[in-house]
Amino acid sequence: MTLGTRIVIGMVAGLAVGGLFTFIDGPVTTRIVSVIEPVGTLWLNALRMTVVPLVISLLITGMASASQTASTGRLAARALLLFVVLLTAAAVAGALLTPAALAVWPVHPDSATALRAGAGMADATVPQLPPWREWITAVIPVNPFAAAADADMLPLVIFALLFGLAASRIQAAQRERLLGFFQAVADAVFVLVRWILIAAPAGVFALALGVGFRGGIEAAGALVHYLVLMCALCIVITLAMYPLATLAGGMPLRRFVRAAAPAQALAFSTQSSLACLPVMLESARSQLGLPARVSSVVLPLAVSLFRITSPIVNLSIVLFVAHVHGIDLDPAQLVAGVAVAVVTSFAVVGLPSQITFFTTTVPISLAMGVPTDILPLLLAIEVIPDLFRTVGNVTADLTASVILARRAELPDAAGEPARSEPG
């Protein structure tokens, strides 16, 4: 039984037992809930403590690696630029589509109240960002260590990016030692995260027990609402890749559909973009007719650094939580969310979603001033959206290859010589 399945079982069991306790409410059941709930809080705190060191180490090593990759060739540099553009477009789409979808189809007030009450946040004070001028001037941290201590994620992300870029410019021996240290930090934290996730079913059960006890069946309605919304967003971003491959890549639609189907089927069954790489390489060669010199560079790079569904879904998760709490987000908060969503998705691509869920959503929540206590319950059902996430990711990987093949100074996908790019 996979970890995701066990987490879902823990959540369902917690909601069911908590809902049952509402019908036999009394001193005994209240005491049981009060004893079990701290287990969930301890588990949540354990996950939170890994976010700052993991994000910093991954951003520094990822930025240094990406910068070095860009310097190795024109095609790799173009690929990285395309990845950043598409990731940013996806994040902006999330910032626009999710509020619009929630305005048309809002969470029922009773369900939102039940979920807030179950998470213990019914009377929470929501932090607010400072005025625009103060927010802009605070983006560059005066003291990165203070920003880390306060979990002030946006300045911390900026520092990590600049530090990683600077690390790519120092002498090779020094760079290897420095990046080796941060890679070791990331690896050690991943081990810690895996240990913490062993207890995830029990932690989620304890949290869901409180949700079911205080919110009853209405809380489950909010979770279903979330599930449908996230899966729909993944489907939308996947469908957007087809016209992009046709218009920007010059690939006939029917041909691209046939070529993408095997990788998409494997992605849905394995939830691993890396496992789909051999199939994508074969489809790029035999069905799309892409030059091997393009696909052999772009596809491995895409699997390592590019996950198109991450910014739109991770930002939308935070927007959903803000909606449940009735928080009206201003433009500064949305800009901060888009920026952090793009950067964190670029840094942690290729990791299991149960690990990356907190690594990518908590920094966005902290940057936007949105509570995080509902996130563990959303993690419990992440296994379902992750199916659609992986399908979107491999589709985008093939789309990027098609676009870059058309622009390369090589035969294009249709077998005709491509025009040389100036410069």
Short mmCIF file of C-alpha atoms in Angstrom, two decimals:
data_model
loop_
_atom_site.label_atom_id
_atom_site.label_comp_id
_atom_site.label_asym_id
_atom_site.label_seq_id
_atom_site.Cartn_x
_atom_site.Cartn_y
_atom_site.Cartn_z
CA MET A 1 0.00 0.00 0.00
CA THR A 2 1.48 3.36 -1.04
CA LEU A 3 2.02 6.27 1.31
CA GLY A 4 -0.59 8.32 -0.51
CA THR A 5 -3.19 5.57 -0.05
CA ARG A 6 -2.40 5.29 3.66
CA ILE A 7 -2.67 9.06 4.08
CA VAL A 8 -6.08 9.09 2.37
CA ILE A 9 -7.24 6.23 4.58
CA GLY A 10 -6.03 8.14 7.65
CA MET A 11 -7.93 11.26 6.60
CA VAL A 12 -11.15 9.39 5.80
CA ALA A 13 -10.94 7.45 9.06
CA GLY A 14 -10.32 10.63 11.03
CA LEU A 15 -13.24 12.45 9.44
CA ALA A 16 -15.51 9.44 9.97
CA VAL A 17 -14.57 8.93 13.62
CA GLY A 18 -14.78 12.66 14.31
CA GLY A 19 -18.18 12.84 12.65
CA LEU A 20 -19.35 9.86 14.69
CA PHE A 21 -18.21 11.58 17.88
CA THR A 22 -20.51 14.51 17.09
CA PHE A 23 -23.51 12.21 17.55
CA ILE A 24 -22.27 10.99 20.93
CA ASP A 25 -20.83 14.28 22.07
CA GLY A 26 -19.96 14.26 25.73
CA PRO A 27 -17.07 14.61 28.19
CA VAL A 28 -15.52 11.29 27.13
CA THR A 29 -15.43 12.00 23.39
CA THR A 30 -14.26 15.56 23.97
CA ARG A 31 -11.46 14.24 26.14
CA ILE A 32 -10.46 11.68 23.50
CA VAL A 33 -10.26 14.36 20.82
CA SER A 34 -8.25 16.66 23.10
CA VAL A 35 -5.74 13.88 23.74
CA ILE A 36 -5.35 12.82 20.10
CA GLU A 37 -5.29 16.26 18.45
CA PRO A 38 -1.83 17.23 19.79
CA VAL A 39 -0.40 14.28 17.84
CA GLY A 40 -1.50 16.01 14.64
CA THR A 41 -0.07 19.32 15.81
CA LEU A 42 3.29 17.72 16.61
CA TRP A 43 3.39 16.07 13.20
CA LEU A 44 2.51 19.35 11.47
CA ASN A 45 5.19 21.24 13.39
CA ALA A 46 7.73 18.57 12.45
CA LEU A 47 6.95 19.12 8.77
CA ARG A 48 7.07 22.90 9.12
CA MET A 49 10.53 22.82 10.66
CA THR A 50 11.96 21.31 7.45
CA VAL A 51 10.63 23.99 5.09
CA VAL A 52 13.20 26.78 5.56
CA PRO A 53 16.40 24.67 5.38
CA LEU A 54 15.00 22.62 2.50
CA VAL A 55 13.90 25.61 0.42
CA ILE A 56 17.17 27.49 0.98
CA SER A 57 19.41 24.54 0.11
CA LEU A 58 17.36 23.55 -2.94
CA LEU A 59 17.20 27.09 -4.31
CA ILE A 60 20.93 27.66 -3.91
CA THR A 61 21.93 24.36 -5.54
CA GLY A 62 19.19 24.61 -8.17
CA MET A 63 20.08 28.18 -9.16
CA ALA A 64 23.78 27.43 -9.36
CA SER A 65 23.11 24.29 -11.42
CA ALA A 66 20.71 26.08 -13.76
CA SER A 67 23.17 28.92 -14.29
CA GLN A 68 25.95 26.46 -15.13
CA THR A 69 23.61 24.56 -17.46
CA ALA A 70 22.75 27.75 -19.29
CA SER A 71 26.42 28.43 -19.88
CA THR A 72 26.98 25.05 -21.53
CA GLY A 73 25.09 25.76 -24.72
CA ARG A 74 22.69 27.93 -26.60
CA LEU A 75 19.95 25.31 -26.71
CA ALA A 76 20.10 24.69 -22.96
CA ALA A 77 19.94 28.43 -22.29
CA ARG A 78 16.92 28.77 -24.56
CA ALA A 79 15.27 25.84 -22.82
CA LEU A 80 15.76 27.41 -19.40
CA LEU A 81 14.34 30.71 -20.64
CA LEU A 82 11.31 28.94 -22.10
CA PHE A 83 10.76 27.06 -18.84
CA VAL A 84 10.76 30.31 -16.85
CA VAL A 85 8.34 31.94 -19.29
CA LEU A 86 5.90 29.01 -19.20
CA LEU A 87 6.11 28.63 -15.42
CA THR A 88 5.41 32.33 -14.98
CA ALA A 89 2.48 32.15 -17.39
CA ALA A 90 1.09 29.19 -15.45
CA ALA A 91 1.38 31.05 -12.14
CA VAL A 92 -0.34 34.12 -13.58
CA ALA A 93 -3.08 31.85 -14.94
CA GLY A 94 -3.58 30.45 -11.45
CA ALA A 95 -3.78 33.96 -9.99
CA LEU A 96 -6.52 34.82 -12.50
CA LEU A 97 -8.46 31.58 -12.98
CA THR A 98 -8.74 30.40 -9.38
CA PRO A 99 -10.35 33.53 -7.92
CA ALA A 100 -12.68 33.63 -10.94
CA ALA A 101 -13.63 29.98 -10.46
CA LEU A 102 -14.23 30.48 -6.74
CA ALA A 103 -16.33 33.56 -7.46
CA VAL A 104 -18.54 31.54 -9.83
CA TRP A 105 -18.50 28.40 -7.68
CA PRO A 106 -17.69 29.43 -4.10
CA VAL A 107 -17.23 27.04 -1.23
CA HIS A 108 -20.49 26.78 0.68
CA PRO A 109 -20.30 29.01 3.77
CA ASP A 110 -21.20 26.13 6.06
CA SER A 111 -18.45 23.98 4.55
CA ALA A 112 -15.90 26.78 4.87
CA THR A 113 -16.90 27.38 8.49
CA ALA A 114 -16.69 23.68 9.26
CA LEU A 115 -13.24 23.38 7.70
CA ARG A 116 -11.95 26.45 9.55
CA ALA A 117 -13.38 25.21 12.82
CA GLY A 118 -11.95 21.75 12.28
CA ALA A 119 -8.52 23.22 11.63
CA GLY A 120 -8.80 25.30 14.78
CA MET A 121 -8.63 28.55 12.85
CA ALA A 122 -12.15 29.90 13.27
CA ASP A 123 -10.95 32.90 15.29
CA ALA A 124 -7.43 33.19 13.93
CA THR A 125 -5.86 36.54 13.21
CA VAL A 126 -4.71 36.60 9.59
CA PRO A 127 -1.35 38.34 9.03
CA GLN A 128 -1.36 41.14 6.47
CA LEU A 129 1.40 42.39 4.22
CA PRO A 130 2.70 45.93 4.88
CA PRO A 131 1.88 48.81 2.51
CA TRP A 132 3.21 48.51 -1.03
CA ARG A 133 6.24 50.79 -0.54
CA GLU A 134 7.34 49.00 2.63
CA TRP A 135 6.77 45.62 1.00
CA ILE A 136 8.98 46.51 -1.99
CA THR A 137 11.82 47.79 0.18
CA ALA A 138 11.65 44.68 2.38
CA VAL A 139 12.07 42.28 -0.55
CA ILE A 140 15.85 42.50 -0.14
CA PRO A 141 16.55 41.20 3.38
CA VAL A 142 18.82 43.29 5.59
CA ASN A 143 19.52 40.17 7.64
CA PRO A 144 18.89 36.83 5.86
CA PHE A 145 19.21 34.96 9.14
CA ALA A 146 16.46 37.08 10.70
CA ALA A 147 14.30 36.42 7.64
CA ALA A 148 14.87 32.69 8.08
CA ALA A 149 14.06 32.88 11.79
CA ASP A 150 10.84 34.75 11.05
CA ALA A 151 9.98 32.47 8.08
CA ASP A 152 9.82 35.62 5.91
CA MET A 153 9.91 33.59 2.72
CA LEU A 154 10.01 36.11 -0.14
CA PRO A 155 13.15 37.95 1.04
CA LEU A 156 14.66 34.59 1.92
CA VAL A 157 13.94 33.27 -1.58
CA ILE A 158 15.52 36.37 -3.15
CA PHE A 159 18.65 35.93 -1.04
CA ALA A 160 18.91 32.22 -1.90
CA LEU A 161 18.56 32.93 -5.62
CA LEU A 162 21.24 35.63 -5.58
CA PHE A 163 23.52 33.49 -3.44
CA GLY A 164 23.09 30.53 -5.81
CA LEU A 165 23.85 32.76 -8.80
CA ALA A 166 26.95 34.10 -7.07
CA ALA A 167 28.03 30.54 -6.19
CA SER A 168 28.02 29.65 -9.89
CA ARG A 169 30.61 32.37 -10.55
CA ILE A 170 33.29 31.38 -8.04
CA GLN A 171 36.21 29.04 -8.67
CA ALA A 172 35.24 25.49 -9.51
CA ALA A 173 36.86 23.88 -6.47
CA GLN A 174 35.25 26.34 -4.08
CA ARG A 175 31.91 26.04 -5.86
CA GLU A 176 31.92 22.26 -5.57
CA ARG A 177 32.65 22.42 -1.84
CA LEU A 178 29.98 25.05 -1.23
CA LEU A 179 27.29 23.36 -3.30
CA GLY A 180 28.26 20.01 -1.88
CA PHE A 181 27.50 21.38 1.58
CA PHE A 182 24.05 22.66 0.59
CA GLN A 183 23.30 19.47 -1.34
CA ALA A 184 24.21 17.49 1.77
CA VAL A 185 21.86 19.71 3.80
CA ALA A 186 19.06 19.05 1.31
CA ASP A 187 19.72 15.31 1.32
CA ALA A 188 19.74 15.18 5.12
CA VAL A 189 16.49 17.15 5.33
CA PHE A 190 14.92 14.80 2.78
CA VAL A 191 15.79 11.88 5.03
CA LEU A 192 14.17 13.75 7.90
CA VAL A 193 11.08 14.46 5.80
CA ARG A 194 10.77 10.79 4.87
CA TRP A 195 10.93 9.89 8.55
CA ILE A 196 8.22 12.41 9.31
CA LEU A 197 6.06 11.13 6.46
CA ILE A 198 6.15 7.64 7.93
CA ALA A 199 3.90 9.08 10.64
CA ALA A 200 1.75 10.95 8.10
CA PRO A 201 -1.28 8.61 8.31
CA ALA A 202 -1.38 9.01 12.11
CA GLY A 203 -0.78 12.76 11.92
CA VAL A 204 -3.46 13.28 9.29
CA PHE A 205 -5.86 11.04 11.23
CA ALA A 206 -5.38 13.18 14.34
CA LEU A 207 -5.93 16.41 12.41
CA ALA A 208 -8.93 15.03 10.51
CA LEU A 209 -10.43 13.77 13.76
CA GLY A 210 -10.65 17.34 15.02
CA VAL A 211 -12.06 18.52 11.69
CA GLY A 212 -14.74 15.82 11.70
CA PHE A 213 -15.56 16.42 15.38
CA ARG A 214 -15.99 20.18 15.02
CA GLY A 215 -17.10 20.44 11.40
CA GLY A 216 -18.89 17.18 10.69
CA ILE A 217 -19.82 16.21 7.15
CA GLU A 218 -19.76 19.84 5.97
CA ALA A 219 -15.95 19.87 6.19
CA ALA A 220 -15.78 16.94 3.79
CA GLY A 221 -17.78 19.00 1.30
CA ALA A 222 -15.07 21.69 1.28
CA LEU A 223 -12.41 19.04 0.65
CA VAL A 224 -14.36 17.65 -2.32
CA HIS A 225 -14.70 21.19 -3.66
CA TYR A 226 -10.92 21.60 -3.41
CA LEU A 227 -10.29 18.26 -5.10
CA VAL A 228 -12.49 19.07 -8.10
CA LEU A 229 -10.94 22.53 -8.49
CA MET A 230 -7.32 21.33 -8.42
CA CYS A 231 -7.96 18.48 -10.87
CA ALA A 232 -9.76 20.88 -13.21
CA LEU A 233 -6.82 23.30 -13.16
CA CYS A 234 -4.42 20.47 -14.06
CA ILE A 235 -6.66 19.46 -16.95
CA VAL A 236 -6.86 23.08 -18.17
CA ILE A 237 -3.07 23.52 -18.17
CA THR A 238 -2.67 20.17 -19.95
CA LEU A 239 -5.17 21.10 -22.67
CA ALA A 240 -3.41 24.45 -23.12
CA MET A 241 -0.28 22.60 -24.23
CA TYR A 242 -1.97 21.29 -27.40
CA PRO A 243 -2.58 24.65 -29.13
CA LEU A 244 0.79 25.84 -27.84
CA ALA A 245 2.55 22.92 -29.54
CA THR A 246 0.58 23.62 -32.72
CA LEU A 247 0.91 27.42 -32.84
CA ALA A 248 4.34 27.96 -31.31
CA GLY A 249 5.85 24.64 -32.33
CA GLY A 250 4.28 24.18 -35.75
CA MET A 251 3.30 20.61 -34.94
CA PRO A 252 0.07 19.20 -36.44
CA LEU A 253 -2.44 18.74 -33.61
CA ARG A 254 -3.37 15.15 -34.42
CA ARG A 255 0.28 14.15 -34.62
CA PHE A 256 1.05 15.71 -31.25
CA VAL A 257 -1.97 14.07 -29.62
CA ARG A 258 -0.85 10.63 -30.81
CA ALA A 259 2.74 11.20 -29.73
CA ALA A 260 1.83 12.47 -26.25
CA ALA A 261 -0.67 9.72 -25.43
CA PRO A 262 1.82 6.95 -24.43
CA ALA A 263 3.73 9.23 -22.06
CA GLN A 264 0.48 10.56 -20.60
CA ALA A 265 -0.81 7.06 -19.91
CA LEU A 266 2.44 6.11 -18.19
CA ALA A 267 2.41 9.37 -16.23
CA PHE A 268 -1.09 8.71 -14.93
CA SER A 269 -0.12 5.23 -13.76
CA THR A 270 3.31 5.98 -12.28
CA GLN A 271 2.99 9.63 -11.12
CA SER A 272 6.62 10.04 -12.14
CA SER A 273 7.87 12.29 -14.93
CA LEU A 274 11.29 10.68 -14.68
CA ALA A 275 9.82 7.23 -15.39
CA CYS A 276 8.24 8.68 -18.54
CA LEU A 277 11.52 10.01 -19.96
CA PRO A 278 12.36 6.95 -22.14
CA VAL A 279 8.85 6.95 -23.60
CA MET A 280 9.01 10.69 -24.29
CA LEU A 281 12.38 10.34 -26.01
CA GLU A 282 11.02 7.58 -28.23
CA SER A 283 7.87 9.58 -29.07
CA ALA A 284 9.95 12.67 -29.85
CA ARG A 285 12.11 10.66 -32.25
CA SER A 286 9.70 8.31 -33.98
CA GLN A 287 6.36 10.15 -33.89
CA LEU A 288 7.22 13.84 -33.68
CA GLY A 289 10.36 13.60 -35.80
CA LEU A 290 12.35 15.90 -33.54
CA PRO A 291 16.12 16.02 -34.05
CA ALA A 292 17.93 13.87 -31.51
CA ARG A 293 20.27 16.78 -30.75
CA VAL A 294 17.23 18.69 -29.49
CA SER A 295 15.19 16.05 -27.69
CA SER A 296 18.22 14.48 -26.00
CA VAL A 297 19.03 17.82 -24.37
CA VAL A 298 15.62 19.39 -23.79
CA LEU A 299 13.68 16.41 -22.41
CA PRO A 300 16.17 15.40 -19.69
CA LEU A 301 16.52 19.07 -18.76
CA ALA A 302 12.73 19.44 -18.64
CA VAL A 303 12.31 16.37 -16.43
CA SER A 304 14.92 17.79 -14.05
CA LEU A 305 13.88 21.46 -13.93
CA PHE A 306 10.42 21.98 -15.40
CA ARG A 307 7.03 21.15 -13.91
CA ILE A 308 4.33 23.26 -15.50
CA THR A 309 1.51 22.32 -13.11
CA SER A 310 3.44 23.24 -9.97
CA PRO A 311 3.03 27.05 -9.97
CA ILE A 312 -0.62 27.10 -11.01
CA VAL A 313 -1.71 24.38 -8.59
CA ASN A 314 0.46 25.41 -5.64
CA LEU A 315 -0.63 29.04 -5.89
CA SER A 316 -4.24 27.93 -6.32
CA ILE A 317 -4.00 25.82 -3.17
CA VAL A 318 -3.08 28.95 -1.19
CA LEU A 319 -5.82 30.95 -2.93
CA PHE A 320 -8.31 28.25 -1.98
CA VAL A 321 -7.23 28.44 1.67
CA ALA A 322 -7.53 32.23 1.54
CA HIS A 323 -11.04 31.84 0.11
CA VAL A 324 -12.03 29.45 2.90
CA HIS A 325 -10.83 32.00 5.45
CA GLY A 326 -12.59 34.87 3.68
CA ILE A 327 -9.32 36.71 2.99
CA ASP A 328 -9.36 39.37 0.27
CA LEU A 329 -5.90 39.40 -1.32
CA ASP A 330 -4.48 42.63 -2.72
CA PRO A 331 -2.27 42.93 -5.84
CA ALA A 332 0.94 42.95 -3.79
CA GLN A 333 0.04 39.63 -2.20
CA LEU A 334 -0.78 38.11 -5.59
CA VAL A 335 2.50 39.33 -7.06
CA ALA A 336 4.37 37.85 -4.11
CA GLY A 337 2.50 34.56 -4.54
CA VAL A 338 3.24 34.36 -8.28
CA ALA A 339 6.94 35.07 -7.74
CA VAL A 340 7.39 32.50 -4.97
CA ALA A 341 5.29 29.90 -6.84
CA VAL A 342 7.52 30.16 -9.91
CA VAL A 343 10.78 30.06 -7.99
CA THR A 344 9.88 27.17 -5.70
CA SER A 345 8.49 25.07 -8.56
CA PHE A 346 11.71 25.59 -10.48
CA ALA A 347 13.80 24.52 -7.50
CA VAL A 348 12.15 21.31 -6.36
CA VAL A 349 11.07 19.62 -9.59
CA GLY A 350 11.31 15.82 -9.63
CA LEU A 351 10.56 15.18 -5.97
CA PRO A 352 7.58 13.13 -4.75
CA SER A 353 4.50 15.30 -4.29
CA GLN A 354 4.07 14.22 -0.66
CA ILE A 355 7.44 15.86 0.02
CA THR A 356 7.13 18.90 -2.25
CA PHE A 357 3.60 19.77 -1.11
CA PHE A 358 4.76 21.63 1.99
CA THR A 359 8.03 22.78 0.46
CA THR A 360 6.15 24.60 -2.31
CA THR A 361 2.90 25.70 -0.65
CA VAL A 362 4.11 26.89 2.75
CA PRO A 363 6.52 29.50 1.29
CA ILE A 364 3.67 30.85 -0.88
CA SER A 365 1.34 30.97 2.12
CA LEU A 366 3.90 32.78 4.25
CA ALA A 367 4.74 35.25 1.47
CA MET A 368 1.04 36.06 0.98
CA GLY A 369 0.08 36.10 4.67
CA VAL A 370 -2.35 33.17 4.38
CA PRO A 371 -2.80 30.61 7.22
CA THR A 372 -1.27 27.16 6.74
CA ASP A 373 -3.21 24.98 9.19
CA ILE A 374 -5.57 23.57 6.54
CA LEU A 375 -2.68 22.38 4.35
CA PRO A 376 -2.16 19.00 6.10
CA LEU A 377 -5.74 18.03 5.29
CA LEU A 378 -5.17 18.98 1.65
CA LEU A 379 -1.99 16.91 1.61
CA ALA A 380 -4.12 13.88 2.49
CA ILE A 381 -5.87 14.05 -0.88
CA GLU A 382 -2.90 15.31 -2.91
CA VAL A 383 -2.45 11.82 -4.34
CA ILE A 384 -5.47 12.38 -6.62
CA PRO A 385 -4.50 15.76 -8.14
CA ASP A 386 -0.96 14.44 -8.48
CA LEU A 387 -2.19 11.99 -11.13
CA PHE A 388 -3.30 14.93 -13.27
CA ARG A 389 -0.24 16.98 -12.34
CA THR A 390 2.11 14.40 -13.81
CA VAL A 391 0.10 14.13 -17.02
CA GLY A 392 0.31 17.90 -17.44
CA ASN A 393 4.03 17.91 -16.74
CA VAL A 394 4.98 15.33 -19.38
CA THR A 395 2.71 17.02 -21.92
CA ALA A 396 4.49 20.31 -21.26
CA ASP A 397 7.89 18.61 -21.56
CA LEU A 398 7.02 17.41 -25.06
CA THR A 399 5.56 20.80 -25.94
CA ALA A 400 8.76 22.56 -24.91
CA SER A 401 10.77 20.15 -27.07
CA VAL A 402 8.57 20.84 -30.08
CA ILE A 403 8.87 24.61 -29.65
CA LEU A 404 12.64 24.51 -29.24
CA ALA A 405 13.07 22.13 -32.17
CA ARG A 406 11.29 24.60 -34.42
CA ARG A 407 13.54 27.43 -33.28
CA ALA A 408 16.78 25.47 -33.38
CA GLU A 409 19.17 25.78 -36.29
CA LEU A 410 18.37 22.19 -37.20
CA PRO A 411 15.75 20.39 -39.30
CA ASP A 412 12.40 21.07 -37.75
CA ALA A 413 9.75 18.56 -36.74
CA ALA A 414 8.33 18.35 -40.24
CA GLY A 415 11.70 17.50 -41.73
CA GLU A 416 12.22 20.89 -43.48
CA PRO A 417 15.29 23.04 -42.81
CA ALA A 418 14.60 25.63 -40.13
CA ARG A 419 15.55 29.22 -40.72
CA SER A 420 18.67 30.31 -38.93
CA GLU A 421 18.19 32.57 -35.98
CA PRO A 422 20.11 35.84 -36.17
CA GLY A 423 23.06 36.06 -33.82
#
